[in-house]
mmCIF file of C-alpha atoms in Angstrom:
data_model
loop_
_atom_site.group_PDB
_atom_site.id
_atom_site.type_symbol
_atom_site.label_atom_id
_atom_site.label_comp_id
_atom_site.label_asym_id
_atom_site.label_seq_id
_atom_site.Cartn_x
_atom_site.Cartn_y
_atom_site.Cartn_z
ATOM 1 C CA MET A 1 0.000 0.000 0.000
ATOM 2 C CA ALA A 2 2.724 2.436 1.021
ATOM 3 C CA GLU A 3 4.766 1.480 -2.041
ATOM 4 C CA ILE A 4 1.850 2.281 -4.354
ATOM 5 C CA PHE A 5 1.432 5.703 -2.795
ATOM 6 C CA LYS A 6 5.174 6.299 -3.031
ATOM 7 C CA PHE A 7 4.933 5.451 -6.719
ATOM 8 C CA ILE A 8 1.991 7.849 -7.140
ATOM 9 C CA ALA A 9 3.896 10.616 -5.349
ATOM 10 C CA GLY A 10 6.936 10.046 -7.543
ATOM 11 C CA CYS A 11 4.760 10.128 -10.670
ATOM 12 C CA LEU A 12 3.167 13.405 -9.567
ATOM 13 C CA ILE A 13 6.572 14.977 -8.937
ATOM 14 C CA LEU A 14 7.861 13.794 -12.314
ATOM 15 C CA ILE A 15 4.736 15.105 -14.083
ATOM 16 C CA GLY A 16 5.205 18.446 -12.330
ATOM 17 C CA ALA A 17 8.852 18.663 -13.340
ATOM 18 C CA PHE A 18 7.919 17.760 -16.927
ATOM 19 C CA LEU A 19 5.213 20.439 -17.029
ATOM 20 C CA SER A 20 7.671 23.034 -15.709
ATOM 21 C CA LEU A 21 10.093 22.002 -18.456
ATOM 22 C CA VAL A 22 7.341 22.350 -21.059
ATOM 23 C CA SER A 23 6.581 25.792 -19.692
ATOM 24 C CA ALA A 24 10.254 26.780 -19.961
ATOM 25 C CA PHE A 25 10.334 25.580 -23.595
ATOM 26 C CA GLY A 26 7.167 27.563 -24.232
ATOM 27 C CA ILE A 27 8.775 30.734 -22.880
ATOM 28 C CA ILE A 28 11.775 30.200 -25.172
ATOM 29 C CA ARG A 29 9.964 29.193 -28.342
ATOM 30 C CA LEU A 30 6.706 31.151 -28.470
ATOM 31 C CA PRO A 31 6.734 34.364 -30.536
ATOM 32 C CA ASP A 32 5.351 37.245 -28.423
ATOM 33 C CA VAL A 33 4.716 38.372 -24.855
ATOM 34 C CA TYR A 34 1.131 37.152 -24.640
ATOM 35 C CA THR A 35 1.704 33.618 -25.844
ATOM 36 C CA ARG A 36 4.814 33.360 -23.689
ATOM 37 C CA ASN A 37 2.851 34.566 -20.701
ATOM 38 C CA HIS A 38 0.169 32.002 -21.507
ATOM 39 C CA ALA A 39 2.794 29.249 -21.376
ATOM 40 C CA ALA A 40 4.483 30.598 -18.266
ATOM 41 C CA SER A 41 1.415 31.135 -16.114
ATOM 42 C CA LYS A 42 -0.671 28.078 -16.999
ATOM 43 C CA SER A 43 1.706 25.206 -17.361
ATOM 44 C CA SER A 44 4.114 26.070 -14.572
ATOM 45 C CA THR A 45 1.229 26.653 -12.157
ATOM 46 C CA LEU A 46 -0.032 23.124 -12.748
ATOM 47 C CA GLY A 47 3.536 21.817 -12.616
ATOM 48 C CA ILE A 48 4.307 23.371 -9.251
ATOM 49 C CA MET A 49 0.935 22.278 -7.888
ATOM 50 C CA SER A 50 1.528 18.662 -8.808
ATOM 51 C CA ILE A 51 5.069 18.768 -7.388
ATOM 52 C CA LEU A 52 3.667 20.099 -4.112
ATOM 53 C CA ILE A 53 0.861 17.515 -4.010
ATOM 54 C CA GLY A 54 3.383 14.746 -4.660
ATOM 55 C CA THR A 55 5.544 16.046 -1.806
ATOM 56 C CA PHE A 56 2.496 16.224 0.449
ATOM 57 C CA ILE A 57 1.500 12.626 -0.315
ATOM 58 C CA TYR A 58 5.077 11.425 0.261
ATOM 59 C CA PHE A 59 5.456 13.102 3.660
ATOM 60 C CA PHE A 60 1.934 12.135 4.760
ATOM 61 C CA LEU A 61 2.239 8.430 3.998
ATOM 62 C CA GLU A 62 5.964 7.884 4.537
ATOM 63 C CA HIS A 63 6.404 9.902 7.727
ATOM 64 C CA GLY A 64 2.784 10.373 8.860
ATOM 65 C CA HIS A 65 3.312 14.118 8.829
ATOM 66 C CA PHE A 66 0.250 16.102 7.726
ATOM 67 C CA ASN A 67 1.889 19.261 6.369
ATOM 68 C CA SER A 68 -0.939 21.756 5.984
ATOM 69 C CA ARG A 69 1.496 24.427 4.757
ATOM 70 C CA ILE A 70 1.932 22.504 1.500
ATOM 71 C CA LEU A 71 -1.844 22.414 0.951
ATOM 72 C CA LEU A 72 -1.993 26.143 1.736
ATOM 73 C CA GLY A 73 0.800 26.678 -0.784
ATOM 74 C CA VAL A 74 -1.132 24.727 -3.437
ATOM 75 C CA VAL A 75 -4.261 26.813 -2.883
ATOM 76 C CA PHE A 76 -2.264 30.039 -2.758
ATOM 77 C CA ILE A 77 -0.393 29.364 -6.008
ATOM 78 C CA PHE A 78 -3.637 28.302 -7.669
ATOM 79 C CA ILE A 79 -5.214 31.628 -6.678
ATOM 80 C CA THR A 80 -2.330 34.007 -7.312
ATOM 81 C CA ALA A 81 -0.299 32.748 -10.293
ATOM 82 C CA PRO A 82 -3.034 33.293 -12.948
ATOM 83 C CA VAL A 83 -3.697 36.758 -11.526
ATOM 84 C CA ALA A 84 0.004 37.569 -11.853
ATOM 85 C CA GLY A 85 -0.141 36.418 -15.462
ATOM 86 C CA HIS A 86 -3.215 38.559 -16.075
ATOM 87 C CA ILE A 87 -1.583 41.642 -14.566
ATOM 88 C CA ILE A 88 1.621 41.171 -16.581
ATOM 89 C CA SER A 89 -0.321 40.699 -19.833
ATOM 90 C CA ARG A 90 -2.483 43.732 -19.186
ATOM 91 C CA ALA A 91 0.507 45.888 -18.316
ATOM 92 C CA ALA A 92 2.143 44.751 -21.580
ATOM 93 C CA TYR A 93 -1.007 45.597 -23.582
ATOM 94 C CA ASN A 94 -1.491 48.977 -21.939
ATOM 95 C CA THR A 95 2.116 49.976 -22.587
ATOM 96 C CA GLY A 96 1.652 49.103 -26.262
ATOM 97 C CA VAL A 97 3.535 45.854 -26.729
ATOM 98 C CA LYS A 98 2.758 44.563 -30.230
ATOM 99 C CA LEU A 99 0.985 41.271 -30.854
ATOM 100 C CA TRP A 100 2.529 38.586 -33.019
ATOM 101 C CA ASP A 101 2.427 39.435 -36.766
ATOM 102 C CA LYS A 102 0.235 36.438 -37.619
ATOM 103 C CA SER A 103 -2.361 36.933 -34.892
ATOM 104 C CA VAL A 104 -5.803 37.639 -36.364
ATOM 105 C CA LEU A 105 -8.057 38.661 -33.481
ATOM 106 C CA ASP A 106 -7.676 41.625 -31.109
ATOM 107 C CA ASP A 107 -10.972 42.169 -29.288
ATOM 108 C CA LEU A 108 -9.425 44.368 -26.638
ATOM 109 C CA LYS A 109 -8.359 46.906 -29.289
ATOM 110 C CA GLN A 110 -11.992 47.776 -30.005
ATOM 111 C CA ALA A 111 -12.629 48.408 -26.310
ATOM 112 C CA HIS A 112 -9.464 50.496 -26.129
ATOM 113 C CA ASP A 113 -10.539 52.566 -29.126
ATOM 114 C CA ARG A 114 -14.154 52.922 -28.024
ATOM 115 C CA ILE A 115 -13.821 54.004 -24.411
ATOM 116 C CA PRO A 116 -11.931 57.314 -24.852
ATOM 117 C CA SER A 117 -14.319 58.539 -27.596
ATOM 118 C CA GLU A 118 -17.360 57.858 -25.392
ATOM 119 C CA GLN A 119 -15.710 59.754 -22.595
ATOM 120 C CA LYS A 120 -15.109 62.642 -24.979
ATOM 121 C CA ASP A 121 -18.800 62.653 -25.986
ATOM 122 C CA GLN A 122 -19.861 63.007 -22.380
ATOM 123 C CA MET B 1 -7.885 54.604 -21.030
ATOM 124 C CA LYS B 2 -9.616 54.047 -17.736
ATOM 125 C CA THR B 3 -8.743 50.615 -16.386
ATOM 126 C CA ASN B 4 -10.258 48.758 -13.498
ATOM 127 C CA ASP B 5 -8.355 46.591 -11.089
ATOM 128 C CA ILE B 6 -11.225 44.399 -9.939
ATOM 129 C CA ILE B 7 -9.415 41.073 -10.418
ATOM 130 C CA LEU B 8 -6.317 42.288 -8.596
ATOM 131 C CA GLN B 9 -8.356 43.870 -5.796
ATOM 132 C CA THR B 10 -10.548 40.808 -5.214
ATOM 133 C CA VAL B 11 -7.575 38.461 -5.120
ATOM 134 C CA ALA B 12 -5.588 40.851 -2.921
ATOM 135 C CA LYS B 13 -8.410 40.785 -0.366
ATOM 136 C CA VAL B 14 -8.357 36.978 -0.164
ATOM 137 C CA ALA B 15 -4.581 36.626 -0.404
ATOM 138 C CA SER B 16 -3.762 39.235 2.236
ATOM 139 C CA LEU B 17 -6.014 37.434 4.714
ATOM 140 C CA VAL B 18 -4.183 34.161 4.014
ATOM 141 C CA ILE B 19 -0.784 35.870 4.324
ATOM 142 C CA ILE B 20 -1.682 37.484 7.651
ATOM 143 C CA LEU B 21 -2.919 34.133 9.024
ATOM 144 C CA PHE B 22 0.322 32.497 7.870
ATOM 145 C CA SER B 23 2.364 35.263 9.501
ATOM 146 C CA ILE B 24 0.571 34.692 12.823
ATOM 147 C CA TYR B 25 1.198 30.951 12.462
ATOM 148 C CA ILE B 26 4.907 31.553 11.796
ATOM 149 C CA PHE B 27 5.096 33.979 14.712
ATOM 150 C CA PHE B 28 3.666 31.490 17.209
ATOM 151 C CA GLY B 29 5.540 28.514 15.768
ATOM 152 C CA GLY B 30 8.886 30.267 15.998
ATOM 153 C CA HIS B 31 10.007 28.441 19.112
ATOM 154 C CA TYR B 32 9.745 24.924 17.703
ATOM 155 C CA SER B 33 9.962 25.379 13.930
ATOM 156 C CA PRO B 34 11.617 27.835 11.529
ATOM 157 C CA GLY B 35 10.095 31.276 11.799
ATOM 158 C CA GLY B 36 9.622 33.788 14.561
ATOM 159 C CA GLY B 37 9.062 37.468 15.017
ATOM 160 C CA PHE B 38 11.198 38.755 12.167
ATOM 161 C CA VAL B 39 9.794 36.580 9.363
ATOM 162 C CA GLY B 40 6.278 36.911 10.735
ATOM 163 C CA GLY B 41 6.557 40.689 10.804
ATOM 164 C CA LEU B 42 7.907 40.776 7.267
ATOM 165 C CA LEU B 43 5.032 38.549 6.085
ATOM 166 C CA ALA B 44 2.417 40.726 7.779
ATOM 167 C CA SER B 45 3.881 43.875 6.252
ATOM 168 C CA GLY B 46 3.998 42.032 2.928
ATOM 169 C CA ALA B 47 0.242 41.519 3.208
ATOM 170 C CA ILE B 48 -0.246 45.237 3.836
ATOM 171 C CA VAL B 49 2.030 46.048 0.875
ATOM 172 C CA LEU B 50 -0.139 43.782 -1.292
ATOM 173 C CA LEU B 51 -3.170 45.827 -0.253
ATOM 174 C CA LEU B 52 -1.184 48.990 -1.034
ATOM 175 C CA LEU B 53 -0.472 47.663 -4.533
ATOM 176 C CA ALA B 54 -4.106 46.770 -5.191
ATOM 177 C CA TYR B 55 -5.655 49.900 -3.671
ATOM 178 C CA ASP B 56 -4.108 53.303 -3.099
ATOM 179 C CA LEU B 57 -2.394 54.744 -0.061
ATOM 180 C CA LYS B 58 -5.435 56.590 1.246
ATOM 181 C CA THR B 59 -7.759 53.566 1.097
ATOM 182 C CA VAL B 60 -5.305 51.389 2.992
ATOM 183 C CA ALA B 61 -4.830 54.151 5.574
ATOM 184 C CA ASN B 62 -8.624 54.099 6.034
ATOM 185 C CA MET B 63 -8.661 50.292 6.283
ATOM 186 C CA LEU B 64 -5.878 50.208 8.890
ATOM 187 C CA PRO B 65 -5.838 53.548 10.693
ATOM 188 C CA VAL B 66 -2.482 52.880 12.373
ATOM 189 C CA ASP B 67 0.449 55.218 12.853
ATOM 190 C CA TYR B 68 3.341 52.854 12.182
ATOM 191 C CA LYS B 69 5.839 54.976 14.084
ATOM 192 C CA LEU B 70 3.769 54.286 17.198
ATOM 193 C CA VAL B 71 3.877 50.571 16.341
ATOM 194 C CA VAL B 72 7.701 50.739 16.351
ATOM 195 C CA ALA B 73 7.608 52.506 19.717
ATOM 196 C CA ALA B 74 5.186 49.964 21.181
ATOM 197 C CA GLY B 75 7.335 47.078 19.966
ATOM 198 C CA LEU B 76 10.492 48.542 21.477
ATOM 199 C CA LEU B 77 8.615 49.205 24.719
ATOM 200 C CA ILE B 78 7.309 45.615 24.937
ATOM 201 C CA SER B 79 10.747 44.142 24.200
ATOM 202 C CA SER B 80 12.614 46.326 26.664
ATOM 203 C CA ALA B 81 9.985 45.757 29.342
ATOM 204 C CA THR B 82 10.293 41.978 28.890
ATOM 205 C CA VAL B 83 14.075 42.190 29.011
ATOM 206 C CA SER B 84 14.241 44.387 32.097
ATOM 207 C CA GLY B 85 11.381 42.637 33.890
ATOM 208 C CA ALA B 86 13.864 39.970 34.969
ATOM 209 C CA LEU B 87 15.591 42.575 37.154
ATOM 210 C CA PHE B 88 12.560 42.674 39.453
ATOM 211 C CA PHE B 89 12.975 38.953 40.220
ATOM 212 C CA ASP B 90 16.634 39.237 41.214
ATOM 213 C CA ALA B 91 17.827 37.706 37.950
ATOM 214 C CA PRO B 92 20.247 39.016 35.299
ATOM 215 C CA LEU B 93 19.021 41.089 32.374
ATOM 216 C CA MET B 94 17.337 39.117 29.552
ATOM 217 C CA THR B 95 16.581 36.141 31.780
ATOM 218 C CA HIS B 96 13.456 34.486 30.461
ATOM 219 C CA ALA B 97 11.021 32.354 32.395
ATOM 220 C CA TYR B 98 8.524 29.712 31.356
ATOM 221 C CA GLN B 99 5.861 27.689 33.060
ATOM 222 C CA TYR B 100 3.268 25.120 32.074
ATOM 223 C CA PHE B 101 -0.326 26.160 32.488
ATOM 224 C CA GLU B 102 -3.649 24.377 32.159
ATOM 225 C CA LEU B 103 -5.529 26.770 29.905
ATOM 226 C CA PRO B 104 -9.310 26.293 29.570
ATOM 227 C CA LEU B 105 -9.439 25.780 25.782
ATOM 228 C CA LEU B 106 -5.842 24.972 24.816
ATOM 229 C CA GLY B 107 -5.063 22.461 27.563
ATOM 230 C CA HIS B 108 -1.501 21.840 28.757
ATOM 231 C CA THR B 109 0.429 24.782 27.316
ATOM 232 C CA SER B 110 3.858 26.194 27.999
ATOM 233 C CA LEU B 111 3.914 29.974 28.163
ATOM 234 C CA HIS B 112 7.300 31.596 27.731
ATOM 235 C CA THR B 113 8.273 35.253 28.153
ATOM 236 C CA ALA B 114 10.403 34.973 24.981
ATOM 237 C CA VAL B 115 7.106 35.188 23.073
ATOM 238 C CA LEU B 116 6.616 38.695 24.470
ATOM 239 C CA PHE B 117 10.111 39.647 23.318
ATOM 240 C CA ASP B 118 9.262 38.193 19.899
ATOM 241 C CA LEU B 119 6.025 40.176 19.848
ATOM 242 C CA GLY B 120 8.129 43.314 20.243
ATOM 243 C CA VAL B 121 10.339 42.249 17.328
ATOM 244 C CA TYR B 122 7.208 41.509 15.255
ATOM 245 C CA LEU B 123 5.744 44.959 15.883
ATOM 246 C CA VAL B 124 9.057 46.740 15.223
ATOM 247 C CA VAL B 125 9.535 44.918 11.919
ATOM 248 C CA ILE B 126 5.983 45.716 10.761
ATOM 249 C CA GLY B 127 6.318 49.341 11.866
ATOM 250 C CA ILE B 128 9.695 49.976 10.246
ATOM 251 C CA THR B 129 8.826 48.269 6.944
ATOM 252 C CA MET B 130 5.528 50.111 6.635
ATOM 253 C CA THR B 131 7.082 53.451 7.637
ATOM 254 C CA ILE B 132 9.771 53.072 4.954
ATOM 255 C CA ILE B 133 7.287 52.075 2.266
ATOM 256 C CA GLN B 134 4.742 54.747 3.145
ATOM 257 C CA THR B 135 7.298 57.554 3.267
ATOM 258 C CA ILE B 136 8.722 56.506 -0.104
ATOM 259 C CA GLY B 137 5.244 56.138 -1.564
ATOM 260 C CA GLU B 138 3.999 59.502 -0.328
ATOM 261 C CA SER B 139 6.916 61.594 -1.566
ATOM 262 C CA GLU B 140 6.200 63.104 -4.981
#
């Protein structure tokens, strides 16, 4: 029983490390800020969460130590990392970082163009 | 363009509560596990800085109407009173005492005067960090 859970914990940690590696490759290979940010915030969040859950399972079943700080860390990263990605992307858009040449859709541009003219009308 | 910070503000509300709880946990666990007054104080001021990032200086001053210079003074007072309190019991300076008590809800608990000294450190760290950040943030 303990060996199975050790195997599961090891698998979770390996999956997490692999996802972090994928995220690093995404940051290197993707063309612009927004797609890079997409890779960095999504994949590494899941990677770190599965590493932490694997660590939690290992310490709980191997040493009988219920480490609630790891669970708090999982919840905290799950809440905050996407928000950090959102803030970075929005700061990039508001300071005028260009999208990739081949991107076809920019819905936010319409909102950006519309809002100042409405404010002028008022 | 007028932007709104509703995602950042909502998450900052939740996250700062979690950070403050964690700082209290680290403060009280300092005797038996890594942590203590210094790290706890830095974490608590980090939570307030997160609120400062999400809202502006005036809103946070309304949320927590505290003069942080007084917090520094209170922390120093608590620490020095704990340190010099040993003199009244015919013991050298900075002698700490502990005793086991049967508390109504917590049961068999050891209470140590080093916690009071750590509380002083905690308050001084919060006060100094927030004073530095507020004075830098206010200057135009």
